[in-house]
Coordinates of C-alpha atoms and ligand atoms in Angstrom, one line a residue:
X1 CA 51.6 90.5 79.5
X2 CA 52.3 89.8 76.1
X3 CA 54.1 91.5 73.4
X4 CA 54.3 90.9 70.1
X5 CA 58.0 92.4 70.0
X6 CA 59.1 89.5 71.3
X7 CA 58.5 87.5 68.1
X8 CA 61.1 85.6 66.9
X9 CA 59.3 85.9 63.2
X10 CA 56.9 88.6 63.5
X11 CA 54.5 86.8 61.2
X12 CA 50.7 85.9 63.1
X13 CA 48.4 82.8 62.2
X14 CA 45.3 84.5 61.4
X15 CA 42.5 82.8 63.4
X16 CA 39.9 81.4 61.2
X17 CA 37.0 79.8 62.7
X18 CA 34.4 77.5 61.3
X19 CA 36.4 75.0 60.8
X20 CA 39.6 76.0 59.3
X21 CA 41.6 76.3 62.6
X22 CA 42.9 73.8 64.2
X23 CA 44.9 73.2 67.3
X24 CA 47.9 72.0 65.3
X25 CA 47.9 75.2 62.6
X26 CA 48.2 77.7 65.7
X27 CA 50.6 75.2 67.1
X28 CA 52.8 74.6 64.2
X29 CA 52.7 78.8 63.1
X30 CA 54.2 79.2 67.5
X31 CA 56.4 76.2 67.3
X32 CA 58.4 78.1 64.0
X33 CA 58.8 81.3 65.3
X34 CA 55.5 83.2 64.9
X35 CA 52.0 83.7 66.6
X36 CA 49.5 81.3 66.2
X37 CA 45.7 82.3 66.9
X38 CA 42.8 79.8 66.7
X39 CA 39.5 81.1 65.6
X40 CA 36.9 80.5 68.4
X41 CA 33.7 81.5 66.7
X42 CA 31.1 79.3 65.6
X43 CA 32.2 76.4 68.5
X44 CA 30.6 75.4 71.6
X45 CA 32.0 76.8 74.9
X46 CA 33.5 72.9 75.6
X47 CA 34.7 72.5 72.1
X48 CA 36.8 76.1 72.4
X49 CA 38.2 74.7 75.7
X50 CA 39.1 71.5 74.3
X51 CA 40.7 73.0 71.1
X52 CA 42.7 75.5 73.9
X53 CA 43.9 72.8 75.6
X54 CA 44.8 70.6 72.8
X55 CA 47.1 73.8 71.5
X56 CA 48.2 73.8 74.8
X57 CA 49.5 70.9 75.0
X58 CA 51.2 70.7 71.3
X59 CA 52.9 73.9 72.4
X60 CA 54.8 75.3 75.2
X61 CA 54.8 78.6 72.6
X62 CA 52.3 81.8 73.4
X63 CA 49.7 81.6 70.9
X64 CA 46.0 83.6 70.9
X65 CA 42.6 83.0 70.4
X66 CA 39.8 85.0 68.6
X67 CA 36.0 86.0 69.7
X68 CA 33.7 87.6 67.2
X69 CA 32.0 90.7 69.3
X70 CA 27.7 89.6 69.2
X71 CA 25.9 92.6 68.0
X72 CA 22.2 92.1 68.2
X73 CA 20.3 92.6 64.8
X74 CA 17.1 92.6 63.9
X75 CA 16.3 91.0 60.6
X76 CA 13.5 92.3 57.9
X77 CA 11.1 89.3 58.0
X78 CA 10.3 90.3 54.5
X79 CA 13.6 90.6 53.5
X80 CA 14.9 87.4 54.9
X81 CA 11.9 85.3 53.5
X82 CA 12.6 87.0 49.9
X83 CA 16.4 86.4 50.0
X84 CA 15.3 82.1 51.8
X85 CA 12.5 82.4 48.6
X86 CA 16.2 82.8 45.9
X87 CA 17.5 80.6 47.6
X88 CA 14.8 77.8 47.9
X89 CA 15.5 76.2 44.2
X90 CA 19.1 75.3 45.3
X91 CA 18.2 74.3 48.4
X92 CA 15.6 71.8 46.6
X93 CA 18.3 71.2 43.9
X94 CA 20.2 69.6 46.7
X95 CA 17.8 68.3 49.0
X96 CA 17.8 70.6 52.0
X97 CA 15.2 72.0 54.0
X98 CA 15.5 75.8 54.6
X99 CA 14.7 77.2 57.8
X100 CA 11.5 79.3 57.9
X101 CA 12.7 81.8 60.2
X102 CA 16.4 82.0 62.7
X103 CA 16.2 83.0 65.6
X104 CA 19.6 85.7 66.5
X105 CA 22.1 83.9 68.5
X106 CA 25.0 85.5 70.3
X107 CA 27.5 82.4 69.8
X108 CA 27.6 81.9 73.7
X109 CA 29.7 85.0 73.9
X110 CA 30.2 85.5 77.9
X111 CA 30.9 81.4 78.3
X112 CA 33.4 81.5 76.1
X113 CA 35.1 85.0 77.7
X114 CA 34.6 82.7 80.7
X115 CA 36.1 79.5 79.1
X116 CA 39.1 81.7 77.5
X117 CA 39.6 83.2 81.1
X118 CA 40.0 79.9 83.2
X119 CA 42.4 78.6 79.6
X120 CA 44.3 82.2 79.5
X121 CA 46.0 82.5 76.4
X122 CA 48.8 84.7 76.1
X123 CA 46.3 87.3 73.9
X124 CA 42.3 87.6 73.3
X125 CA 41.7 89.2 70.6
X126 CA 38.2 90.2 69.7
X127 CA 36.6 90.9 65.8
X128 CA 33.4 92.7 64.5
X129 CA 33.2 95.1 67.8
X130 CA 34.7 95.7 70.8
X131 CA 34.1 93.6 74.4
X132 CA 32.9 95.1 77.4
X133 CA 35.3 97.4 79.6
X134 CA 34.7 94.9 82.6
X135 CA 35.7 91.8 79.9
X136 CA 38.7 93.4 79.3
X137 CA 40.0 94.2 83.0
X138 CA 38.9 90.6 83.9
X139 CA 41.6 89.5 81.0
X140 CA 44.2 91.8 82.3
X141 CA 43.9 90.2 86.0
X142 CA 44.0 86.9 84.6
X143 CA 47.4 87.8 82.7
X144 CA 46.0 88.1 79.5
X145 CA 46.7 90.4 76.9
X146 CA 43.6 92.4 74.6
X147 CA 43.7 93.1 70.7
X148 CA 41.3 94.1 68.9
X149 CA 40.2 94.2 65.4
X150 CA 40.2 97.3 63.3
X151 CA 39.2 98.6 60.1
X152 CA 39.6 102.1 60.2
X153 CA 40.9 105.3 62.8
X154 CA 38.0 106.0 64.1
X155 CA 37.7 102.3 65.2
X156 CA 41.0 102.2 66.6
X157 CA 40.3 105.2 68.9
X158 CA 37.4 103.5 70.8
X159 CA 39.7 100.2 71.0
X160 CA 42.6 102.4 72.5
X161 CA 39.6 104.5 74.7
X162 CA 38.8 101.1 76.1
X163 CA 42.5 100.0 77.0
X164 CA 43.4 97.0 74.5
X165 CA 46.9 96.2 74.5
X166 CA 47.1 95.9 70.8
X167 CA 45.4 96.1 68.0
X168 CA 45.0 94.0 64.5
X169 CA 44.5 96.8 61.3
X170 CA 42.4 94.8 58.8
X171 CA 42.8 96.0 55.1
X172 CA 40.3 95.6 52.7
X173 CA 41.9 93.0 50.8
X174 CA 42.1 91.0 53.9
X175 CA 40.3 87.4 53.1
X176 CA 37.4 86.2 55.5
X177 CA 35.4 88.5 57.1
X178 CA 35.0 92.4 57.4
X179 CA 35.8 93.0 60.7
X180 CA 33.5 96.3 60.6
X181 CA 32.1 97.4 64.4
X182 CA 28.9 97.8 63.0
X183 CA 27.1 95.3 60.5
X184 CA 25.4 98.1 58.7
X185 CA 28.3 100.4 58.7
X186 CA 29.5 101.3 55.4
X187 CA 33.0 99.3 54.4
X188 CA 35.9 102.1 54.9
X189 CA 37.7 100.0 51.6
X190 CA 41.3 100.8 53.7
X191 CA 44.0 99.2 52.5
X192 CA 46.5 97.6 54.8
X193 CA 49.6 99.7 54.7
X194 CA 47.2 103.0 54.4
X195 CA 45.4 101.5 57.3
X196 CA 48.3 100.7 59.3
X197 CA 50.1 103.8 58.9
X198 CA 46.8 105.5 60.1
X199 CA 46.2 103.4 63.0
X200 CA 49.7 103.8 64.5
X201 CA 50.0 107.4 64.3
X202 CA 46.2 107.8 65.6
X203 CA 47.0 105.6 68.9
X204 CA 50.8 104.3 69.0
X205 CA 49.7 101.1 69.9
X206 CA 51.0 98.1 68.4
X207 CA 49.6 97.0 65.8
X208 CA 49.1 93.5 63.4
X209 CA 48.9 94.8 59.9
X210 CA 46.4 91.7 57.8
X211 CA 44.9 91.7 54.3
X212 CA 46.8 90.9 51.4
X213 CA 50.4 89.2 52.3
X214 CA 51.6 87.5 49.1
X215 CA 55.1 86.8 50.2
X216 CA 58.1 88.5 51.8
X217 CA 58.0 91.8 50.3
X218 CA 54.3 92.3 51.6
X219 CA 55.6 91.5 54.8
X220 CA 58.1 93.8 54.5
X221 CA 56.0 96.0 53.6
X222 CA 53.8 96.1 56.0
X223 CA 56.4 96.1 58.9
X224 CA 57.9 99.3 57.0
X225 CA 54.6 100.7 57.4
X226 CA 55.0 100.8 61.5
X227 CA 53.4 97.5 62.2
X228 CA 55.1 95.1 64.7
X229 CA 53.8 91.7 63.0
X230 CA 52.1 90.9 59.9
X231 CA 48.9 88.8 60.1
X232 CA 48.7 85.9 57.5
X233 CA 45.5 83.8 56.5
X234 CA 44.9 82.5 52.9
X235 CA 48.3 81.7 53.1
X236 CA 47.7 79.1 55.3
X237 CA 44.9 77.8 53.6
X238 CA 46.8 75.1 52.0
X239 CA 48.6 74.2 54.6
X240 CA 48.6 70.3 55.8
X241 CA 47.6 71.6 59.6
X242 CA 44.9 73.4 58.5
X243 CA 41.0 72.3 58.5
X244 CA 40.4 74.0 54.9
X245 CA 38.0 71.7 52.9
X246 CA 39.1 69.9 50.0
X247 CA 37.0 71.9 47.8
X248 CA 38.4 75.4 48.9
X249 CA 41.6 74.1 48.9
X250 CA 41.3 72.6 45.0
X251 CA 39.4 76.3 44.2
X252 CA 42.6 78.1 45.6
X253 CA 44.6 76.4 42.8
X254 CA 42.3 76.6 40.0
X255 CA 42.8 78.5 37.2
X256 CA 39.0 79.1 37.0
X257 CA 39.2 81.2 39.8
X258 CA 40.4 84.3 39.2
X259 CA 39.4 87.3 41.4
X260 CA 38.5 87.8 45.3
X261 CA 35.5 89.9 46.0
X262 CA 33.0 90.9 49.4
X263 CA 29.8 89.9 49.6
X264 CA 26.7 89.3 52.4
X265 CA 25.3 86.8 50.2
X266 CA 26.5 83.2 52.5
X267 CA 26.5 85.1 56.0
X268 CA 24.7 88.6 55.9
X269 CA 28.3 90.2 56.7
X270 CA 31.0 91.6 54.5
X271 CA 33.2 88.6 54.1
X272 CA 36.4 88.4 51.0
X273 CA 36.2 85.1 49.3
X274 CA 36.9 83.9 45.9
X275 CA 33.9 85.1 43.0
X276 CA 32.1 81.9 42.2
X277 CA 28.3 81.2 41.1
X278 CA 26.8 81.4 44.7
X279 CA 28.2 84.9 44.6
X280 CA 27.6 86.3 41.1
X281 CA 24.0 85.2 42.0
X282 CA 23.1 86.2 45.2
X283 CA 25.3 88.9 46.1
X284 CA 22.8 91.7 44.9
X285 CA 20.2 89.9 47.1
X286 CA 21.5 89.2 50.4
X287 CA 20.2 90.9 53.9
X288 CA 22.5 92.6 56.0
X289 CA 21.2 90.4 58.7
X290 CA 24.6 88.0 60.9
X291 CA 24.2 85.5 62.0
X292 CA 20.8 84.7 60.5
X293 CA 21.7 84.8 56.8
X294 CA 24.8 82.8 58.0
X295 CA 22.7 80.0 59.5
X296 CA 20.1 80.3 56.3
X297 CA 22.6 79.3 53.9
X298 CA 24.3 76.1 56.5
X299 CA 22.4 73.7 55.3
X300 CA 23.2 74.4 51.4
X301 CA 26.9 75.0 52.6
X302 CA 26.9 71.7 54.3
X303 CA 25.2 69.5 52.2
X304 CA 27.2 70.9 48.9
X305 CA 30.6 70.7 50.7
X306 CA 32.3 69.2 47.6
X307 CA 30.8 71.9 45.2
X308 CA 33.2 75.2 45.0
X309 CA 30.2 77.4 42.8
X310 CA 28.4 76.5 46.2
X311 CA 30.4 76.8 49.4
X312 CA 32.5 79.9 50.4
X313 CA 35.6 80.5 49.4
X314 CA 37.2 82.6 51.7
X315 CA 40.5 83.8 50.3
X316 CA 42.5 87.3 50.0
X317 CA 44.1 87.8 47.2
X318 CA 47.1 86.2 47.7
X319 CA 45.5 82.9 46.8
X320 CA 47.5 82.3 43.7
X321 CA 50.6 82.5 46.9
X322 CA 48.8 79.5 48.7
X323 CA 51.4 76.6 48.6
X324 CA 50.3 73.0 49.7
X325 CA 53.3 73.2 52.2
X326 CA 53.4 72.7 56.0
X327 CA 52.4 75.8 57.9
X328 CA 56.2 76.2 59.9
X329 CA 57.5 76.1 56.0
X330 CA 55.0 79.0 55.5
X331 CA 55.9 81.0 58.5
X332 CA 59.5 80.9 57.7
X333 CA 59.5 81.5 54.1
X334 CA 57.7 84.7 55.2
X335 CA 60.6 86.4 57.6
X336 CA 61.7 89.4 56.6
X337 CA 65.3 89.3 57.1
Ligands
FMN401 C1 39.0 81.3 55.9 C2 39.2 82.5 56.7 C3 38.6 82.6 58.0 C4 38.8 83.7 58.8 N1 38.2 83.8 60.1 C5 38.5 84.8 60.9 C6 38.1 84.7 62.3 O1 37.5 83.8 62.7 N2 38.4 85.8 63.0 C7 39.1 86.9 62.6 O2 39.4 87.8 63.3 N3 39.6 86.9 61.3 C8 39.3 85.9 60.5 N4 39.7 85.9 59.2 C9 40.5 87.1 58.7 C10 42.0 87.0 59.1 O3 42.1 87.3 60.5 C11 42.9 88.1 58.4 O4 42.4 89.4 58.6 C12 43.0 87.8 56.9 O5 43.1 86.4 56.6 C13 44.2 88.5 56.4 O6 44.2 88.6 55.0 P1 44.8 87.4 54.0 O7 43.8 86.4 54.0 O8 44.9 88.2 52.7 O9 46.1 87.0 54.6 C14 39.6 84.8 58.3 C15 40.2 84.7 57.1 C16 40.0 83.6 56.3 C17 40.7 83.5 55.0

């Protein structure tokens, strides 16, 4: 099964799914030494086995794909009709038609467990909640190793109760989403060498220390702090292999951008992102409701793809970091030693 001891650079390609993962950015992050994971959420069960088998075949390296956990939610019809009612004059502003109502989806969890187990991966790794204990024995017969997604000790007990193999320690800074349990449980605001510390000491397992890695020294950081790898994503962003928009990656550079903060407002999760307009307005507002809120604001997201005070900017706050630079570049520039 997998270790990630065995890393030449002990530096892991954060997964990031809708869209800005791509076969070649968890390729090119395992062709230069690290650990390349692809974000499968958000994908049809056909397109995650396609993406698997394109990385596949652009790498004979171990790399890792991600899940995100379904957890059933009931949304406030009240609530979701007054946060679609703020958002209607934008919507109209740019010619989309906002759904009365959405319906929850799971994201075709158990054909995708299914998809990842016939593809095995060297690691699943699993965010926002933990799989079932019958999931995670059917990864370890196929070979496959289990992380999970942590943002705090008492999350990290129930991953180790369960038998995971690993586990990542999200910080608060950590760009994208909250990887919480529970969408209505209260953000624990851990940082990621406080977390990390925490984490290993509570279970001993090893653990992926993410949020926040600037440079080297974070990295060094962070490995100081007991982890065996340090997880990188908005430095990536930029990178020629990944499938960041235009727009995000222009807003990365821009000096008008100045601050990363969390917000429900474009998915009804806790997500890190650059503060733009879209935020300042609609943060206050926003339902804890995932993935309804998420598929509310699509349409705007999609149809104002171009427009940075519109679209989400998911970034930690290592942003001003982000070079335009190839993603094996990246991974090496991290190494500690
Ligand atoms: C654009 C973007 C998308 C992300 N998508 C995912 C995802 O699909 N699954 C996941 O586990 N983490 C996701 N994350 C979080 C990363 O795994 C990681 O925790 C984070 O990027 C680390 O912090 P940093 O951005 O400061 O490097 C995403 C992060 C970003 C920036």
């Amino acid at each position: 099964m997998y270790q990630f001891e065995s890393l030449e650079i002990p530096i892991v390609g954060a997964p990031m799914a809708g869209g800005v993962s791509t076969a070649a950015l968890t390729a090119a992050v395992s062709e230069a030494g690290g650990f390349g994971f692809y974000g499968g959420a958000y994908l049809s069960p056909d397109a995650l086995a396609t993406a698997v088998r394109e990385i596949a075949a652009l790498t004979g390296e171990p790399f890792g794909v991600n899940l995100f956990v379904p957890e059933l939610v009931d949304v406030d019809p009240a609530e979701f009709a007054a946060y679609r009612k703020r958002l209607s004059p934008l919507a109209e502003q740019i010619g989309v038609d906002l759904p009365e109502s959405v319906p929850f989806t799971d994201d075709s969890f158990d054909a995708k467990v299914q998809v990842l187990l016939e593809q095995r991966p060297a690691v699943v790794s699993f965010t926002f909640g933990l799989p079932s204990r019958d999931v995670v024995d059917r990864f370890h017969a196929a070979g496959v190793a289990v992380s999970a997604t942590v943002t705090c000790v008492s999350e990290a007990r129930l991953a180790l109760e369960l038998g995971v193999d690993s586990l990542c320690a999200q910080g608060f800074s950590a760009g994208g989403h909250r990887a919480t349990f529970a969408i209505d449980d209260a953000d624990p605001e851990v940082e990621t060498l406080e977390l990390v510390r925490a984490v290993v000491a509570a279970t001993g397992l090893p653990t992926v220390g993410a949020g926040g890695v600037a440079g080297r020294d974070d990295v060094r950081a962070i490995l100081g702090a007991g982890a065996v790898a340090a997880q990188v994503g908005t430095l990536l962003l930029r990178t020629p292999e990944a499938g960041t928009r235009q727009a995000h990656r222009d807003a990365l550079a821009d000096p008008q951008f100045t601050t990363t903060v969390t917000t429900r407002a474009y998915s009804g999760r806790l997500a890190r992102g650059l503060e733009n307009d879209f935020i300042r307005a609609n943060t206050d507002y926003a339902p804890s409701a995932y993935p309804q809120v998420n598929t509310l604001t699509g349409g705007i997201r999609k149809a104002a793809s171009d427009d940075p005070h519109v679209i989400n900017l998911w970034s930690g706050p290592g942003f001003r970091a982000a070079q335009a630079i190839p993603a094996g570049d990246v991974v090496r520039s991290l190494a500690p030693r």
